GROMACS .gro file of N, CA and C in nm:
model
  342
    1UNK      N    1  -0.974  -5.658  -1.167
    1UNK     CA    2  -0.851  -5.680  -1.242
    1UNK      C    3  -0.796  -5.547  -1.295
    2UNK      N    4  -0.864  -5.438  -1.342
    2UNK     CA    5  -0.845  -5.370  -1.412
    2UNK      C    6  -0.776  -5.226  -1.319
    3UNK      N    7  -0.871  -5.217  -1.171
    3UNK     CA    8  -0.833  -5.143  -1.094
    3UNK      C    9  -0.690  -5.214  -0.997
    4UNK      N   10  -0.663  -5.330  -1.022
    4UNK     CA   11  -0.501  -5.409  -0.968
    4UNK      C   12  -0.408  -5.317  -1.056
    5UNK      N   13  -0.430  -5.360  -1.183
    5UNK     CA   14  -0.325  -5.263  -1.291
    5UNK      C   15  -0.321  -5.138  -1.305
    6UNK      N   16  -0.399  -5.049  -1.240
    6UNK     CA   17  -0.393  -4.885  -1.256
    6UNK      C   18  -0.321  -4.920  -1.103
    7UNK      N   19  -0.368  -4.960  -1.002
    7UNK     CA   20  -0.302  -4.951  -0.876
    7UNK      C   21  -0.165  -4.975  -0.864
    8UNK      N   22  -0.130  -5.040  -0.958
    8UNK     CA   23   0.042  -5.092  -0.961
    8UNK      C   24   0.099  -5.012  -1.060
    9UNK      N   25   0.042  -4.927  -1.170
    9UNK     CA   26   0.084  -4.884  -1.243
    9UNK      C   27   0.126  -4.720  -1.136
   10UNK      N   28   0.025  -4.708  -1.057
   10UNK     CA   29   0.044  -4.643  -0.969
   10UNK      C   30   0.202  -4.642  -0.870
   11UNK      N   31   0.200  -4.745  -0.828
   11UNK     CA   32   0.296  -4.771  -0.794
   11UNK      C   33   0.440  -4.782  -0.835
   12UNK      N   34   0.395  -4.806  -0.956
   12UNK     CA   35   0.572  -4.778  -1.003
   12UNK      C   36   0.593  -4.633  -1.068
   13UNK      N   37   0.507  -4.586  -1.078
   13UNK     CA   38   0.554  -4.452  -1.073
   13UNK      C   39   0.569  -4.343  -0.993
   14UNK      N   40   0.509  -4.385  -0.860
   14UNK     CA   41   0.606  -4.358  -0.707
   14UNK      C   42   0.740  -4.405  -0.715
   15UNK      N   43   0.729  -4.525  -0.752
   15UNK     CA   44   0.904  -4.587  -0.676
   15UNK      C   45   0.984  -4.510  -0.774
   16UNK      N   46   0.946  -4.519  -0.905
   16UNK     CA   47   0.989  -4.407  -1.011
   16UNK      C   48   1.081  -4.285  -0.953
   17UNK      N   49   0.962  -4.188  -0.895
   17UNK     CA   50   0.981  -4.085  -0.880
   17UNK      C   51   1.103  -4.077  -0.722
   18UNK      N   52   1.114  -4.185  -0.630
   18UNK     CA   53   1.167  -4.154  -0.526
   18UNK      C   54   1.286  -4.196  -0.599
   19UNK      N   55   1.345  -4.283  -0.738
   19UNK     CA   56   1.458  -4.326  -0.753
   19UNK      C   57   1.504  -4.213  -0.852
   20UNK      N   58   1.456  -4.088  -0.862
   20UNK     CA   59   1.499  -3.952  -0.941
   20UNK      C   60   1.517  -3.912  -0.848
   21UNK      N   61   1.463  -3.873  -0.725
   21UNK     CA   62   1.455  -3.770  -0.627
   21UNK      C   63   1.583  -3.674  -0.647
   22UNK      N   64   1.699  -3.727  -0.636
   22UNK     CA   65   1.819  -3.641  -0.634
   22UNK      C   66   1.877  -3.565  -0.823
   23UNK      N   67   1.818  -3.636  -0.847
   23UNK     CA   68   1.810  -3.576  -0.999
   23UNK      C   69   1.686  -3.474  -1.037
   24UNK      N   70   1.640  -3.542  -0.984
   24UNK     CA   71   1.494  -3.414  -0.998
   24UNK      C   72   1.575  -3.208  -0.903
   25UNK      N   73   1.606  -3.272  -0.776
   25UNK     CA   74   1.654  -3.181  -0.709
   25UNK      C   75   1.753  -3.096  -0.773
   26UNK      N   76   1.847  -3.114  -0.854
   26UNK     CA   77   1.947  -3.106  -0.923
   26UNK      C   78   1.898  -3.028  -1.030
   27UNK      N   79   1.813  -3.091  -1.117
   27UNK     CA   80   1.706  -2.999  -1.212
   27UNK      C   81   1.665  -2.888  -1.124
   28UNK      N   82   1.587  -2.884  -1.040
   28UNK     CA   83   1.504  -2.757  -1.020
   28UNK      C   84   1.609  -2.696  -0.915
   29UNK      N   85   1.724  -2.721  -0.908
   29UNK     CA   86   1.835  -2.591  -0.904
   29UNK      C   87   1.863  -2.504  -1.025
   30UNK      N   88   1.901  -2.583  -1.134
   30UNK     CA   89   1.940  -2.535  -1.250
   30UNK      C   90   1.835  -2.462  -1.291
   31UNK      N   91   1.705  -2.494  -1.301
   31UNK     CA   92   1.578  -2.448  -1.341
   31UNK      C   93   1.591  -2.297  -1.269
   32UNK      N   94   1.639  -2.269  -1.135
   32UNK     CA   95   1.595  -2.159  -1.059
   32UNK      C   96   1.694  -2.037  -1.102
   33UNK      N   97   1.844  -2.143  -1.127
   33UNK     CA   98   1.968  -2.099  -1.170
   33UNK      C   99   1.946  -2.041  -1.320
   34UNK      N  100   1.862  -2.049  -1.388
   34UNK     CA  101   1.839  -2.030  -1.563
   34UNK      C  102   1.731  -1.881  -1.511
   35UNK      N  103   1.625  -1.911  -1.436
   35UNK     CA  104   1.521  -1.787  -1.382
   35UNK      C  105   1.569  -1.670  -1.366
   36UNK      N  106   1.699  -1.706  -1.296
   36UNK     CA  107   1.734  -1.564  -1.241
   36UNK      C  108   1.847  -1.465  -1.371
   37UNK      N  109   1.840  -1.544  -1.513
   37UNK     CA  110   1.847  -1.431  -1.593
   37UNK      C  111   1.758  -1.385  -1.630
   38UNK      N  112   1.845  -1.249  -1.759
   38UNK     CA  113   1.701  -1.242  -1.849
   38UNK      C  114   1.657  -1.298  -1.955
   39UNK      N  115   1.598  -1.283  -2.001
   39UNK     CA  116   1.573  -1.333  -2.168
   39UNK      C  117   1.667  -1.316  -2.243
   40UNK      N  118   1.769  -1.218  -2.231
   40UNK     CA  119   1.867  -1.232  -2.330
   40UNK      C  120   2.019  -1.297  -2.282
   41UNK      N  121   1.956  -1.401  -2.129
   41UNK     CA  122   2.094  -1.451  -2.057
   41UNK      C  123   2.140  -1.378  -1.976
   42UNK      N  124   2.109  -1.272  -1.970
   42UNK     CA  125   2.211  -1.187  -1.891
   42UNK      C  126   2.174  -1.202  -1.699
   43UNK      N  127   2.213  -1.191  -1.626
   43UNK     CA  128   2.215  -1.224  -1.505
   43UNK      C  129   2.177  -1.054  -1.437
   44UNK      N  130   2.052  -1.115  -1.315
   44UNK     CA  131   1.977  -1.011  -1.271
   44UNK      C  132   2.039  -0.926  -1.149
   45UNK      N  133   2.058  -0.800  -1.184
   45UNK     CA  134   2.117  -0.770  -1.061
   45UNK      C  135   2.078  -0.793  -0.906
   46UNK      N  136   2.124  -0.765  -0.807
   46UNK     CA  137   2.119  -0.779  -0.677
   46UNK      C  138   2.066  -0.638  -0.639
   47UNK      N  139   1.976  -0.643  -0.495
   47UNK     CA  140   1.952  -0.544  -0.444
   47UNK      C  141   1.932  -0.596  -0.325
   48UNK      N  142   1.923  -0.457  -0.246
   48UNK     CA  143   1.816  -0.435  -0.137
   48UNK      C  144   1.787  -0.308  -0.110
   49UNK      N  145   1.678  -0.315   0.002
   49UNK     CA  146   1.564  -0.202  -0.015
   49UNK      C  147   1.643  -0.136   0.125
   50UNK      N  148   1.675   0.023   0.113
   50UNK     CA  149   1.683   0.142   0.187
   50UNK      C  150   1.592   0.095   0.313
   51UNK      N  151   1.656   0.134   0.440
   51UNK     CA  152   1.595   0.165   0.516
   51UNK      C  153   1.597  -0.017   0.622
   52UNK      N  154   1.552   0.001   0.788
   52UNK     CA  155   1.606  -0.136   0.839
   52UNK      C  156   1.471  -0.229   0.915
   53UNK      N  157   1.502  -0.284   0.943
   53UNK     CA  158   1.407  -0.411   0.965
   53UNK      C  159   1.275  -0.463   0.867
   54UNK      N  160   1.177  -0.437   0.903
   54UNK     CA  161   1.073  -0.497   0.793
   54UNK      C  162   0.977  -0.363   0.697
   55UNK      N  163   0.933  -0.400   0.624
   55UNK     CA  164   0.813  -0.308   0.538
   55UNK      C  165   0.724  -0.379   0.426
   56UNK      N  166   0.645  -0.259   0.447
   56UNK     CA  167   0.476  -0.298   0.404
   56UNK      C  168   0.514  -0.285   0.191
   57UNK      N  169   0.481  -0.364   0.093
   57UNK     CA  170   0.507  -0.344  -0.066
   57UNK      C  171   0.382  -0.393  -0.108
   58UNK      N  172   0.379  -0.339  -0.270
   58UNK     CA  173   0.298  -0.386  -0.274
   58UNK      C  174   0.347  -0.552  -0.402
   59UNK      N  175   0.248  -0.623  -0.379
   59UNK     CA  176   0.288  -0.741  -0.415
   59UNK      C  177   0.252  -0.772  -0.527
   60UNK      N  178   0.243  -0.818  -0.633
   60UNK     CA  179   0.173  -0.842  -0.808
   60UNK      C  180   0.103  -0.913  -0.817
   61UNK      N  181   0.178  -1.037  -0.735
   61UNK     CA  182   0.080  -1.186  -0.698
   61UNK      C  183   0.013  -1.176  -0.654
   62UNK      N  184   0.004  -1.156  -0.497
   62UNK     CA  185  -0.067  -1.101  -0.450
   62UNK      C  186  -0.217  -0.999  -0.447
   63UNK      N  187  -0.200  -0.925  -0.546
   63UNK     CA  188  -0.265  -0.786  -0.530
   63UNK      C  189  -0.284  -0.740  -0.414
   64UNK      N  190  -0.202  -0.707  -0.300
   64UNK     CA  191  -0.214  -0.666  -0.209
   64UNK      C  192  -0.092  -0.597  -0.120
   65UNK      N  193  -0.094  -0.527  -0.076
   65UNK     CA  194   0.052  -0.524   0.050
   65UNK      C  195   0.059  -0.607   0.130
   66UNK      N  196   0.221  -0.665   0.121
   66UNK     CA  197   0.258  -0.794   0.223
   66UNK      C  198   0.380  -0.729   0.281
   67UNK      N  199   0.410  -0.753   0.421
   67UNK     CA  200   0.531  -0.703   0.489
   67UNK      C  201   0.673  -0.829   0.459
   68UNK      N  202   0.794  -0.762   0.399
   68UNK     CA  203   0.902  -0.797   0.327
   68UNK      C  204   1.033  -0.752   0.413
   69UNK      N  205   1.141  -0.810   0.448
   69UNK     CA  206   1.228  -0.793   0.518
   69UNK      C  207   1.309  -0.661   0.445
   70UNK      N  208   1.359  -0.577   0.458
   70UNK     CA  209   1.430  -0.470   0.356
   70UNK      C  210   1.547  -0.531   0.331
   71UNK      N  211   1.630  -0.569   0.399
   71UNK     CA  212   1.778  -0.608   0.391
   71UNK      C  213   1.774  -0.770   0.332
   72UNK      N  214   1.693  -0.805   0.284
   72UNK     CA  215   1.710  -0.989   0.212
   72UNK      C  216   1.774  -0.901   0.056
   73UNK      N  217   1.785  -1.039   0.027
   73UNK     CA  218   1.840  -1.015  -0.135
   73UNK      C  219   1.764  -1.014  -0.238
   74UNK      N  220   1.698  -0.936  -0.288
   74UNK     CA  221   1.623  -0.953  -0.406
   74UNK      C  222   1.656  -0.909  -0.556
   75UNK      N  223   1.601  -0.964  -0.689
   75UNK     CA  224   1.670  -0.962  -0.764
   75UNK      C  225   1.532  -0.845  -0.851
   76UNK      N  226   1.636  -0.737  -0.940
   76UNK     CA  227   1.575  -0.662  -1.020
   76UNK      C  228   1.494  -0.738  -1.165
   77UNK      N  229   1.430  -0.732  -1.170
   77UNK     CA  230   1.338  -0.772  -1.280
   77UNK      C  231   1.361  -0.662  -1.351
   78UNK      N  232   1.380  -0.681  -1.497
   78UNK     CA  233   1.414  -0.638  -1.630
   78UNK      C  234   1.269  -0.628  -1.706
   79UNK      N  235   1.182  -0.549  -1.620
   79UNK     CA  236   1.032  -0.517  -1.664
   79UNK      C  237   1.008  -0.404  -1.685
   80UNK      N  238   0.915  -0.354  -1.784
   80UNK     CA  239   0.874  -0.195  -1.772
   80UNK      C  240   0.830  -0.167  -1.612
   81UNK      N  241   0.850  -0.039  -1.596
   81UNK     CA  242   0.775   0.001  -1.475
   81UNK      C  243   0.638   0.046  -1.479
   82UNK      N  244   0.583   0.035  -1.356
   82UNK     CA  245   0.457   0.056  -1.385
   82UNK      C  246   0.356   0.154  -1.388
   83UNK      N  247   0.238   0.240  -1.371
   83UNK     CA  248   0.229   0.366  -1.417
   83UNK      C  249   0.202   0.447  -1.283
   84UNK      N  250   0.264   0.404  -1.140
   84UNK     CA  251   0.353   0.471  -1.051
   84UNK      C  252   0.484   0.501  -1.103
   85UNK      N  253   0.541   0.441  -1.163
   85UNK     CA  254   0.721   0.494  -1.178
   85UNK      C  255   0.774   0.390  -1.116
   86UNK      N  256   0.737   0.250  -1.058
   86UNK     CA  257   0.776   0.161  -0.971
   86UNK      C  258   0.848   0.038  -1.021
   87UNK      N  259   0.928  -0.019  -1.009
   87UNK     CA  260   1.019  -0.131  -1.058
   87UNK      C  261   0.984  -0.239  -0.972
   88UNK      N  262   1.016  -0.358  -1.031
   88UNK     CA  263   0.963  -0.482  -1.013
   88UNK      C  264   1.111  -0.566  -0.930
   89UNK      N  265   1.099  -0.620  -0.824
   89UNK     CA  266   1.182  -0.681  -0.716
   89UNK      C  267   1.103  -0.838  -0.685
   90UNK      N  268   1.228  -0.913  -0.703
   90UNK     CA  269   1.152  -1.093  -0.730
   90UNK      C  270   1.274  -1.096  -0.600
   91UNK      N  271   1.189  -1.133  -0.475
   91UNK     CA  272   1.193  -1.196  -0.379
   91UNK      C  273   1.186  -1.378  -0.368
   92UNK      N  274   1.329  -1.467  -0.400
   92UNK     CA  275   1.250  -1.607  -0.417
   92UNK      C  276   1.264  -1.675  -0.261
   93UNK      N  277   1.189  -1.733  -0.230
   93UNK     CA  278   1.120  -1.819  -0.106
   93UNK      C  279   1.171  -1.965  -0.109
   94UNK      N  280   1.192  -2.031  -0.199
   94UNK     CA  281   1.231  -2.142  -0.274
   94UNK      C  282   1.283  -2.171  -0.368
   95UNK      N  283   1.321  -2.317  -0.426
   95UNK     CA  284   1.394  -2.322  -0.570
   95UNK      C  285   1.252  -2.240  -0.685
   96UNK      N  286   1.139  -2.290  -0.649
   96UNK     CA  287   1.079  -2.235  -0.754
   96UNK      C  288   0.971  -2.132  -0.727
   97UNK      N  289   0.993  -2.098  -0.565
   97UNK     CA  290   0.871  -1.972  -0.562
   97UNK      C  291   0.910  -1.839  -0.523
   98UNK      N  292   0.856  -1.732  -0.531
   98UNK     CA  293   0.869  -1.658  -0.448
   98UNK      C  294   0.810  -1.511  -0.454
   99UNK      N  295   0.824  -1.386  -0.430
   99UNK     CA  296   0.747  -1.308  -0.433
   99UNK      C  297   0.735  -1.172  -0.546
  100UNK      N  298   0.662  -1.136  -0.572
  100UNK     CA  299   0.737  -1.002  -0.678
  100UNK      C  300   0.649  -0.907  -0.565
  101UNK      N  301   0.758  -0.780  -0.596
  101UNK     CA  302   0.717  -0.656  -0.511
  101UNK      C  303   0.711  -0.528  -0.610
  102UNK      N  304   0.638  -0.421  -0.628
  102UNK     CA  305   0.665  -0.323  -0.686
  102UNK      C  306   0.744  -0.197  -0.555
  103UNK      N  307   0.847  -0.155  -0.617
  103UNK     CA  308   0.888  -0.074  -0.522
  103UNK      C  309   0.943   0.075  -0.629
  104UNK      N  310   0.949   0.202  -0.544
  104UNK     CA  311   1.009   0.293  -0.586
  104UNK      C  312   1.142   0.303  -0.618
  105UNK      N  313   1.191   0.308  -0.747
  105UNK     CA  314   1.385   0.325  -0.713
  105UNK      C  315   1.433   0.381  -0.649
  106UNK      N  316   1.370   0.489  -0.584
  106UNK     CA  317   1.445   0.580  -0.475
  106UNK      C  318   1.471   0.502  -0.385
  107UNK      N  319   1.420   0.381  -0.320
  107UNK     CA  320   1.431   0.299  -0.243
  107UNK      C  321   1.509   0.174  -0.194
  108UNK      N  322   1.559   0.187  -0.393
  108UNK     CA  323   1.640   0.029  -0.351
  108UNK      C  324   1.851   0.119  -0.373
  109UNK      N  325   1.880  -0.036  -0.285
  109UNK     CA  326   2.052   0.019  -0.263
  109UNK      C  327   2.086  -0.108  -0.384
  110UNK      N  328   2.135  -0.088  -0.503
  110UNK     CA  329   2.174  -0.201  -0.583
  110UNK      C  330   2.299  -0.239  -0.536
  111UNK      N  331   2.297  -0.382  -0.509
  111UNK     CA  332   2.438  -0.471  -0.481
  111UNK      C  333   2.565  -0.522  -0.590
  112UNK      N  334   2.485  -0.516  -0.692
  112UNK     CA  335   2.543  -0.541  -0.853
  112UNK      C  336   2.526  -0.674  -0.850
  113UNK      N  337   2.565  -0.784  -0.868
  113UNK     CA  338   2.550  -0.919  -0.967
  113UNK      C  339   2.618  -1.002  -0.862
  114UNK      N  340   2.553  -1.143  -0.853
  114UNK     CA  341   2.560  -1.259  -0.743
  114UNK      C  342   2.632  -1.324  -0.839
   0.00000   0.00000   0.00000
């Protein structure tokens, strides 16, 4: 009896969740849309990285070098740099993922603001 009522309780909070689906989606735009300021609101500039086809960065998440397209759009992070001299580049993959890169400023071409 007891495992009927967790099983259905189960269940309606599937059917739940498929009758948000488009509201949920809607949220984690806005959610991605709020990310890409800074803390004080302000909206992150645009870049891309010098130089053409792909290259080797190093990654934060990661801890490692991952190869990164140069010419995608990535957004400047409003972070100290780090004790290379290197600035922080948020590569997103999705509404809510995506990559951070440390790169040299000599490197990046700023686009100014999306």
């Amino acid at each position: 009896m007891i495992d009927d009522l967790l099983l259905n309780n189960k269940l309606k909070a599937l059917l739940s969740q498929k009758t948000t689906k488009s509201v949920n989606m809607k949220s984690y735009a806005l959610k991605a849309a709020e990310d890409l300021k800074s803390k004080d609101g302000e909206l992150l500039k645009t870049v891309h990285l010098k130089g053409e086809n792909l290259g080797y960065y190093w990654s934060e998440s990661e801890k490692k070098l991952i190869l990164v397209p140069r010419k995608a759009e990535y957004y400047l992070l409003p972070w100290k740099k780090d004790e290379m001299g290197r600035v922080f580049l948020f590569l997103p993959h999705f509404l809510l993922s995506g990559v951070i890169i440390a790169v040299d400023p000599d490197e990046i071409d700023e686009l100014g603001y999306n």
